[in-house]
Tab-separated table of C-alpha atoms (C1' of nucleotides) in Angstrom:
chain	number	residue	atom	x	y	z
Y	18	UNK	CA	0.000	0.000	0.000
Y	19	UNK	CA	3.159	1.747	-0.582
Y	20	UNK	CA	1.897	3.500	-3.815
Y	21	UNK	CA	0.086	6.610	-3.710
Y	22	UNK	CA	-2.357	5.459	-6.423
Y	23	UNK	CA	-3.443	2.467	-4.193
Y	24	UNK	CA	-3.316	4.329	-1.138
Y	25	UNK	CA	-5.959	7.008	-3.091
Y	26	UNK	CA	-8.004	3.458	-4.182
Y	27	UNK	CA	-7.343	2.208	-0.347
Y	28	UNK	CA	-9.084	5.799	0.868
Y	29	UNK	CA	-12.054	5.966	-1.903
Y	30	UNK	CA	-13.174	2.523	-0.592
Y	31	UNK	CA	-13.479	2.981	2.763
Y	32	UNK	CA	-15.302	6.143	2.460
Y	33	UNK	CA	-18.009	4.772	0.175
Y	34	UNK	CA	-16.791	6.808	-3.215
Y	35	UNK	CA	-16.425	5.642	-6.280
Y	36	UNK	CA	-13.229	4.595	-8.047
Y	37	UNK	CA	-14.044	5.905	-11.863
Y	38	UNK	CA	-11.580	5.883	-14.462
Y	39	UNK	CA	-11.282	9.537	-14.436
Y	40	UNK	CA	-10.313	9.820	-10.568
Y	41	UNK	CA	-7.823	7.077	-11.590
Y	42	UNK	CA	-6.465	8.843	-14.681
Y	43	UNK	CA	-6.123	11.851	-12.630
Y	44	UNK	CA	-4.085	11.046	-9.537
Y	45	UNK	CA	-2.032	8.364	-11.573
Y	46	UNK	CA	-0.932	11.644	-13.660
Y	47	UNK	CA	-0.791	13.807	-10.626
Y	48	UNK	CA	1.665	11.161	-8.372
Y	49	UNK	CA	4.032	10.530	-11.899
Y	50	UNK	CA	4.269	14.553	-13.182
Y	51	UNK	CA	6.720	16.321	-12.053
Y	52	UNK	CA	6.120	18.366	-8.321
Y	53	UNK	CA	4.156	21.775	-7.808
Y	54	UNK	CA	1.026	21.431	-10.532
Y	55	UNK	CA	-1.212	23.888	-10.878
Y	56	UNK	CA	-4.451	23.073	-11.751
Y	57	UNK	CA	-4.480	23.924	-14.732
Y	58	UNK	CA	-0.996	22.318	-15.740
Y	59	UNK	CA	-2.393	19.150	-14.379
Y	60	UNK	CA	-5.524	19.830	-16.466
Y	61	UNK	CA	-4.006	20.230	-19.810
Y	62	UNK	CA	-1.747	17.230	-19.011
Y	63	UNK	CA	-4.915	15.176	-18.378
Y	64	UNK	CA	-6.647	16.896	-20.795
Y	65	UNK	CA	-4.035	15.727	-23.636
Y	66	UNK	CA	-4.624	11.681	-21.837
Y	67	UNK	CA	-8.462	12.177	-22.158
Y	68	UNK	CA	-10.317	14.981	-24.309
Y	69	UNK	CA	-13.512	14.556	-22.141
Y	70	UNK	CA	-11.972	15.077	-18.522
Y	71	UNK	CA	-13.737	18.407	-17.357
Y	72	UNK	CA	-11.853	20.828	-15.188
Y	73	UNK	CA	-14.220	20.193	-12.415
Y	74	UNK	CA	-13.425	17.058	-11.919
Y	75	UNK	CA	-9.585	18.020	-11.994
Y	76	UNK	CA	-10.530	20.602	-8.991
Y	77	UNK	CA	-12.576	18.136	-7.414
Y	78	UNK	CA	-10.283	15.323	-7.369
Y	79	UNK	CA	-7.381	17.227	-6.011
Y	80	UNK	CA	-9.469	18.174	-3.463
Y	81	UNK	CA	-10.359	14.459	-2.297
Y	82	UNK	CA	-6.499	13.886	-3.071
Y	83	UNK	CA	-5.670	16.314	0.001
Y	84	UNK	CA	-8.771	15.245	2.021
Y	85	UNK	CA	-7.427	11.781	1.616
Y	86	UNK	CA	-3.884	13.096	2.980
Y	87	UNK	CA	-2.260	11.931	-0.048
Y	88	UNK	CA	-1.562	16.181	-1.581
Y	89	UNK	CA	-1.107	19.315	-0.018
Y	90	UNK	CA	-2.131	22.883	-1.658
Y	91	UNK	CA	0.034	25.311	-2.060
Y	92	UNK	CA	0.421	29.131	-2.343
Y	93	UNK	CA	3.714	30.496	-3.876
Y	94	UNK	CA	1.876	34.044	-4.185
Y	95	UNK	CA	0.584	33.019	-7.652
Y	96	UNK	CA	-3.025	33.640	-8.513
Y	97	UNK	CA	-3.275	29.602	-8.993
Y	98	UNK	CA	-2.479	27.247	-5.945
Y	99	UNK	CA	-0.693	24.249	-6.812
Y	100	UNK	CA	-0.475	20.534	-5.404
Y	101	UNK	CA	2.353	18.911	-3.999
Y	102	UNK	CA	1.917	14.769	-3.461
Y	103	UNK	CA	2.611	13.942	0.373
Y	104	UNK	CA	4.969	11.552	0.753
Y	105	UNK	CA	5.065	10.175	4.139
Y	106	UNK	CA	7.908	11.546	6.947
Y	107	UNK	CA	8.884	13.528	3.847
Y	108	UNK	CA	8.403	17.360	5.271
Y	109	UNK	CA	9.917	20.300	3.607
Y	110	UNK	CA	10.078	23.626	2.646
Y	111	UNK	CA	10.618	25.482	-0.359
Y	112	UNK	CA	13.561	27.655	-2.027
Y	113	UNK	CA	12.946	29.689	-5.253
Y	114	UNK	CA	14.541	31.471	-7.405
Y	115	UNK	CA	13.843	34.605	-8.135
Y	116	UNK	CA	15.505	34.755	-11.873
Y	117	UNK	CA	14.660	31.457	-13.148
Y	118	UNK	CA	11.798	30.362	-10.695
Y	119	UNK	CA	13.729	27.185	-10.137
Y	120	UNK	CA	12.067	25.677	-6.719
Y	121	UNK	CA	14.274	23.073	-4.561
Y	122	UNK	CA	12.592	21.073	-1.611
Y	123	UNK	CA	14.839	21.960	1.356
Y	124	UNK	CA	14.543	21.036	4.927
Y	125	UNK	CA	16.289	21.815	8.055
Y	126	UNK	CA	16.178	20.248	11.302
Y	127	UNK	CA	17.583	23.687	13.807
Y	128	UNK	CA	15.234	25.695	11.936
Y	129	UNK	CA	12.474	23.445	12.529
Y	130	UNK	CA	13.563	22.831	16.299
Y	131	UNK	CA	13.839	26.621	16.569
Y	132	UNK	CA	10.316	27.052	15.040
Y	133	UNK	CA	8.755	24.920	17.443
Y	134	UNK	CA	10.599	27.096	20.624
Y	135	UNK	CA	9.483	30.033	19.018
Y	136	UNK	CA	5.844	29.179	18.460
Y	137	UNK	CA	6.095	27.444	22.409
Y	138	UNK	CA	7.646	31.114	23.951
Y	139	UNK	CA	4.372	32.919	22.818
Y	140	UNK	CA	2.151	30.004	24.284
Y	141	UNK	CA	1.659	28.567	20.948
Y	142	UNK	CA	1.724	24.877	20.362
Y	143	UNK	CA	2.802	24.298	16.945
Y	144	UNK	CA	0.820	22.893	14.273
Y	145	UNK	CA	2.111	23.405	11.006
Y	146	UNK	CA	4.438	25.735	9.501
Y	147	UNK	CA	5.083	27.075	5.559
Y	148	UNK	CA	8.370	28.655	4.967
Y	149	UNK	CA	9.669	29.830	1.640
Y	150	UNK	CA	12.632	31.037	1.044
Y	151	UNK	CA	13.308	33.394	-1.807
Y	152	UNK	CA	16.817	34.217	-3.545
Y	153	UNK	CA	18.859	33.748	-6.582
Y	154	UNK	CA	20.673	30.877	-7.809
Y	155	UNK	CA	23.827	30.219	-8.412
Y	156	UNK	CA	23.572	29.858	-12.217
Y	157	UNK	CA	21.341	33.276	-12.683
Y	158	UNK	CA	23.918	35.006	-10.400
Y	159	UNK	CA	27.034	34.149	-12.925
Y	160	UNK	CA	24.704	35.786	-15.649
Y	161	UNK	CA	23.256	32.041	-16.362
Y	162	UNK	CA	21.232	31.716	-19.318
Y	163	UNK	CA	19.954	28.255	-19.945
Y	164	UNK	CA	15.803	28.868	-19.905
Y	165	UNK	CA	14.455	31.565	-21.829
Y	166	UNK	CA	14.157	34.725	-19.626
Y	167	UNK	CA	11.056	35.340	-17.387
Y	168	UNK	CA	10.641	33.294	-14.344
Y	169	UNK	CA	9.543	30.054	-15.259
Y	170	UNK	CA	6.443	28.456	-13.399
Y	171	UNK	CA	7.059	27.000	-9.690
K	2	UNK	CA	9.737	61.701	6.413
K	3	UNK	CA	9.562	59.349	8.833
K	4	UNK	CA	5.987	59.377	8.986
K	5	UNK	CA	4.598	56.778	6.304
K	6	UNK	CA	1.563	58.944	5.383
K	7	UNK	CA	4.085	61.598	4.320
K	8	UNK	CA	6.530	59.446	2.517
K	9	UNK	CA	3.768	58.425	0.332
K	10	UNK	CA	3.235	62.072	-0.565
K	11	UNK	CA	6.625	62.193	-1.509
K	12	UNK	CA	6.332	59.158	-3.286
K	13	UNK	CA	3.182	60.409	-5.103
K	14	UNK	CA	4.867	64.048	-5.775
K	15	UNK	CA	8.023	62.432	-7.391
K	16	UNK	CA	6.593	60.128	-9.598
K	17	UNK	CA	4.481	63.175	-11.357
K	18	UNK	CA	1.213	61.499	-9.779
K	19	UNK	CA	-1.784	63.234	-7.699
K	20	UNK	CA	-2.569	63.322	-4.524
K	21	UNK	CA	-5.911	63.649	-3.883
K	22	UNK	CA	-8.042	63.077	-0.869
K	23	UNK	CA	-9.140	59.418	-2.105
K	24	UNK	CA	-5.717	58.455	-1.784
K	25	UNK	CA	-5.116	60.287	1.430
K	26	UNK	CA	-8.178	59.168	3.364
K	27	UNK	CA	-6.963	55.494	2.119
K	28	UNK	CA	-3.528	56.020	3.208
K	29	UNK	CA	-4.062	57.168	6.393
K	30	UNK	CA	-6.861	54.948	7.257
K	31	UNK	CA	-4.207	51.954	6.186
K	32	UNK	CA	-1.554	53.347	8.443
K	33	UNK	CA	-3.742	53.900	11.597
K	34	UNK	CA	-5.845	50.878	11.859
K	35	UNK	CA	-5.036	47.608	12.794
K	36	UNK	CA	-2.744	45.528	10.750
K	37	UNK	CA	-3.314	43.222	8.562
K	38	UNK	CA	-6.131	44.780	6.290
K	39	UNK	CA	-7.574	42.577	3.774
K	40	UNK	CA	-8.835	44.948	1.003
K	41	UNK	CA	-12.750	44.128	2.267
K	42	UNK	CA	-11.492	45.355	5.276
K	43	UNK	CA	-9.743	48.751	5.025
K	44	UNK	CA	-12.640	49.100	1.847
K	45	UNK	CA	-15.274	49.026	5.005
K	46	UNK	CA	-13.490	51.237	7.152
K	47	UNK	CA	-12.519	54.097	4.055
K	48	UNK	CA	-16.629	53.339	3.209
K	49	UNK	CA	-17.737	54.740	6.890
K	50	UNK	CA	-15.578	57.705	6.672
K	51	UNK	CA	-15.947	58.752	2.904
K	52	UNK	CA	-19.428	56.925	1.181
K	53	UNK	CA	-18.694	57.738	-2.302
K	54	UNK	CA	-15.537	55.940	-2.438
K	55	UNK	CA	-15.788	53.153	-4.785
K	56	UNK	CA	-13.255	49.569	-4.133
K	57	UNK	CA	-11.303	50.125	-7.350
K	58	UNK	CA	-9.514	52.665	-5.729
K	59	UNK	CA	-8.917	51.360	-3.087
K	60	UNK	CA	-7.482	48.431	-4.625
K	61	UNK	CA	-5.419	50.941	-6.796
K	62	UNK	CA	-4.091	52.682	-4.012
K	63	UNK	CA	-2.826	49.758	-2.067
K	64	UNK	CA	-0.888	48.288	-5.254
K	65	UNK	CA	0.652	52.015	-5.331
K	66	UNK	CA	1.260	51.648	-1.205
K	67	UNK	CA	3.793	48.241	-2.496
K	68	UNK	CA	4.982	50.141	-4.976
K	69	UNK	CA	6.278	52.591	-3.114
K	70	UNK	CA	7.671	50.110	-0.507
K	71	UNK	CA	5.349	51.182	1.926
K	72	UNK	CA	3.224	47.901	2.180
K	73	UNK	CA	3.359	44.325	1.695
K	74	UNK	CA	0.921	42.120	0.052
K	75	UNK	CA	0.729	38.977	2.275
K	76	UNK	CA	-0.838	35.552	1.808
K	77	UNK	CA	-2.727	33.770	4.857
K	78	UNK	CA	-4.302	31.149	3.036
K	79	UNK	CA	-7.275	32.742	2.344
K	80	UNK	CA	-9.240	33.549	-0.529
K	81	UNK	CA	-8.138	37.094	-0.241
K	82	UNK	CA	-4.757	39.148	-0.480
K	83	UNK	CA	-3.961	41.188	3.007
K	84	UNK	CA	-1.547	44.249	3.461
K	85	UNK	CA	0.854	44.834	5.993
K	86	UNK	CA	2.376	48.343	6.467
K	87	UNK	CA	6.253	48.239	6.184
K	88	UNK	CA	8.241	50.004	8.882
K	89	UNK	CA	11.890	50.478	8.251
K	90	UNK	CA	14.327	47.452	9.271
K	91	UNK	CA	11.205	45.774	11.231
K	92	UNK	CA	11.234	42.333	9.536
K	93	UNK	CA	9.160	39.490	10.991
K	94	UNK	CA	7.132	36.361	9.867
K	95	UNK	CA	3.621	35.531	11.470
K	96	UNK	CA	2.359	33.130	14.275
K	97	UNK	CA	-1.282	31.821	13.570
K	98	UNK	CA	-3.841	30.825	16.048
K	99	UNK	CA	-5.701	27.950	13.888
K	100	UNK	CA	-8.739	28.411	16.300
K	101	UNK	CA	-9.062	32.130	16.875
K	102	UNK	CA	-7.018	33.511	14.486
K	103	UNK	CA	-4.795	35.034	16.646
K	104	UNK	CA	-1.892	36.582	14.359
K	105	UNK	CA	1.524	37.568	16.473
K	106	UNK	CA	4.523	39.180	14.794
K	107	UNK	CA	7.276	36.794	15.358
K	108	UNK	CA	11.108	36.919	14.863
K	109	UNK	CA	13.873	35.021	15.581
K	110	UNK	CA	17.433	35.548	14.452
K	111	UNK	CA	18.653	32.383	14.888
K	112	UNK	CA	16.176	31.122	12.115
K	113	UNK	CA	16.987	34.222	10.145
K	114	UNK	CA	20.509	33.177	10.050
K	115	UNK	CA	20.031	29.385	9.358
K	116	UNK	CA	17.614	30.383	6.236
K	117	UNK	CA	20.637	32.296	5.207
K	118	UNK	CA	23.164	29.454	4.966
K	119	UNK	CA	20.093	27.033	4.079
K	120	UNK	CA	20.082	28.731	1.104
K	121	UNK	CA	23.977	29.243	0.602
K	122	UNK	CA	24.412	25.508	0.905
K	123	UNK	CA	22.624	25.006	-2.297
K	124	UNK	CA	24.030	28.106	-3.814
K	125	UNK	CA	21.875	30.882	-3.567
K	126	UNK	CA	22.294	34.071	-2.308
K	127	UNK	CA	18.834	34.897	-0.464
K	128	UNK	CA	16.803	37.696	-1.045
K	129	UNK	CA	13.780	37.196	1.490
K	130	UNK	CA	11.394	34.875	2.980
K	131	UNK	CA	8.226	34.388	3.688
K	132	UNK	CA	7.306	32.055	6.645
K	133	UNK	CA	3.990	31.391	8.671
K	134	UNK	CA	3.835	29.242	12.132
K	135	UNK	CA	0.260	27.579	12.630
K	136	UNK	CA	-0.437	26.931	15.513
K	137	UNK	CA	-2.998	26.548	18.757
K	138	UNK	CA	-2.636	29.767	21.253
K	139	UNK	CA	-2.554	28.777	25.182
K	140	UNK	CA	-6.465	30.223	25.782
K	141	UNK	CA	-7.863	28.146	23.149
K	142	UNK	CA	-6.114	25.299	23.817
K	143	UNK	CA	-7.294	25.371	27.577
K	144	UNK	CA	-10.889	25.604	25.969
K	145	UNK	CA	-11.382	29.341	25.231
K	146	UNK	CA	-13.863	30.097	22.942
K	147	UNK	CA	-13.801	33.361	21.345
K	148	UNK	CA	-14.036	33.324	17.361
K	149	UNK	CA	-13.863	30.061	15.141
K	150	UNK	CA	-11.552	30.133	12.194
K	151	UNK	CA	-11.114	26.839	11.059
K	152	UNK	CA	-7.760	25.150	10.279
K	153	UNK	CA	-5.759	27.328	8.267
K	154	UNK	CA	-4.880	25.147	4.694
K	155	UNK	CA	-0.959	24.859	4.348
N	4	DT	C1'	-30.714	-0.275	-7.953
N	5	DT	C1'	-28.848	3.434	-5.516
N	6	DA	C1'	-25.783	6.621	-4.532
N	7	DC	C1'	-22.083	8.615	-6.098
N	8	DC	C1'	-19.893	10.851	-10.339
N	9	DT	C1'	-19.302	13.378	-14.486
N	10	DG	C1'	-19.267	17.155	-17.970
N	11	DC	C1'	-21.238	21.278	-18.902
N	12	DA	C1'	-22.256	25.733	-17.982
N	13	DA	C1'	-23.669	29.062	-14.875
N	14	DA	C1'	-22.484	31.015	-10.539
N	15	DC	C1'	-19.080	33.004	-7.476
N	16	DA	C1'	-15.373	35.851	-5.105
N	17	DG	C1'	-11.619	38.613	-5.583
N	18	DT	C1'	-9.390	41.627	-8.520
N	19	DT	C1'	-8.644	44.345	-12.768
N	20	DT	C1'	-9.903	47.341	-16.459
N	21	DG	C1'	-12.482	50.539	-19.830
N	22	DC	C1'	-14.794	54.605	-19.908
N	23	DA	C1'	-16.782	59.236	-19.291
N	24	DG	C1'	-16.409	62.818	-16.361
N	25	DG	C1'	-13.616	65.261	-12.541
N	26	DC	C1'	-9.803	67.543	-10.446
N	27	DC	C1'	-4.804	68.239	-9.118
N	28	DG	C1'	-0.857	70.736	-10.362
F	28	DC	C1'	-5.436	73.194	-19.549
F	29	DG	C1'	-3.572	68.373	-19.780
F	30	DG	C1'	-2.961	64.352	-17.809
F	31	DC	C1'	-3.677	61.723	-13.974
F	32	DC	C1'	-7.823	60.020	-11.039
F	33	DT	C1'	-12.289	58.507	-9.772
F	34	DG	C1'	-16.611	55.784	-9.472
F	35	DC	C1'	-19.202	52.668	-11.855
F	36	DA	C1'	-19.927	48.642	-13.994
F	37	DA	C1'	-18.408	45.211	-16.948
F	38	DA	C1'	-14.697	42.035	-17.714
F	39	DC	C1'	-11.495	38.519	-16.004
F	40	DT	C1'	-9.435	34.635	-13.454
F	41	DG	C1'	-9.464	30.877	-10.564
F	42	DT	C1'	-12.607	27.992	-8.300
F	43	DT	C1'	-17.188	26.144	-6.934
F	44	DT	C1'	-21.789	24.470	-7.663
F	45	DG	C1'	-26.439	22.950	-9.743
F	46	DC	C1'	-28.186	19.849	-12.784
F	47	DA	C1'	-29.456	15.980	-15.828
F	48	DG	C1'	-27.616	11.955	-17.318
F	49	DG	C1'	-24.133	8.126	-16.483
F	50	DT	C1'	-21.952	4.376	-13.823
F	51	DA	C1'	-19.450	1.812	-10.062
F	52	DA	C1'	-20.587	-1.400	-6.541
DNA sequence: TTACCTGCAAACAGTTTGCAGGCCG
DNA sequence: CGGCCTGCAAACTGTTTGCAGGTAA
């Protein structure tokens, strides 16, 4: 039960949904793609597997996808959210850069420790966090140019 | 010029735009209240002291507010886009009550410093951060009860 | 058979924009 | 007086929802 596809199956049936072909299609697309979709992305990528795959169903699935525990939304200041898959023990935060829009997963365990102090010396227990950090790389900062210009998409 | 009303007048007399008493009414209402604003908010507040004041401009003038470094757009999680005031060298991230909504200005330099070489070690030179603690404050977590918020989405 | 699902399109919320008239400088 | 501004409403974008027909279990 290792796979995120059977783990969504493994969810749908003990809630009493339905496992349709579209639901399927979807979140096999969402779990191989590459991280950070935005809807739409993951629309037109579905879309191009299925011609009669409405949007709604795209929205709605990612929404039972997080429900489940299986994605997480998320807000890079876009207009769109986007969906990360959750893979278990796997937390992390995000570093982007600002030139090329290149996003790496990063974690550390003193921030996090500090985080939780932090939160604790206000009277806070701590929940959740969501920490991006924002900067240049190194290959935009030594005049890089391998993408066209223009920030590319998270 | 330290007051923030009056560096936008300088802002708005240097860039060859007006100043009229839409933008000043805004502007100072931003400044004094609470912060925070979404735009329904400070739109309500600018409504009771000036009727004929329509939202465009008040979403105008706030976009003008970032532009002239004044504000910052921030990003709760929610539907809609709130503003922050920007006071010289006063950096700080946000602690979240998930229950009441609670919102403390947090800081802590020893995170500050560990995003810093968090982000050398992969090779960027960082150029900010944005970073929200959810959490559950000490009165609602001994059963307080003042205003439901719901979990805040990550 | 019975819910649950789906695609479609309309509805929505937040935000932006076009326009005709108004006012700062 | 000229160009920036304003209020209004319509347009837009991302997302949600109502509905009639379809389908998994």
């Amino acid at each position: 039960m290792q796979n995120p596809v059977d783990a969504f199956s493994e969810y749908i049936a003990s809630n009493g949904l339905k496992n349709t072909p579209q639901r399927r299609l979807i979140v096999e697309i969402f779990f191989e793609s590459g991280k950070h979709l935005s809807t739409e992305e993951l629309y037109n990528v579905v879309r191009a597997a299925d011609k009669h795959i409405g949007q709604a169903t795209v929205y709605r699935t990612l929404k039972l996808l997080c429900d489940a525990g299986l994605a997480k939304e998320l807000h890079f200041g876009e207009a769109t959210a986007r969906y990360e898959p959750i893979e278990d023990d796997s937390h992390h935060d995000h570093l982007i850069c600002n030139v090329c829009g290149k996003n790496v997963e990063v974690m550390d365990e003193e921030i996090e420790r500090r985080q939780e102090e932090l939160a604790a010396s206000y009277g806070f227990s701590l929940v959740s966090h969501r920490m991006i950090l924002f900067g240049v790389c190194a290959n935009c900062r030594s005049g890089g140019q391998d993408k066209a210009r223009g920030p590319e998409p998270l």
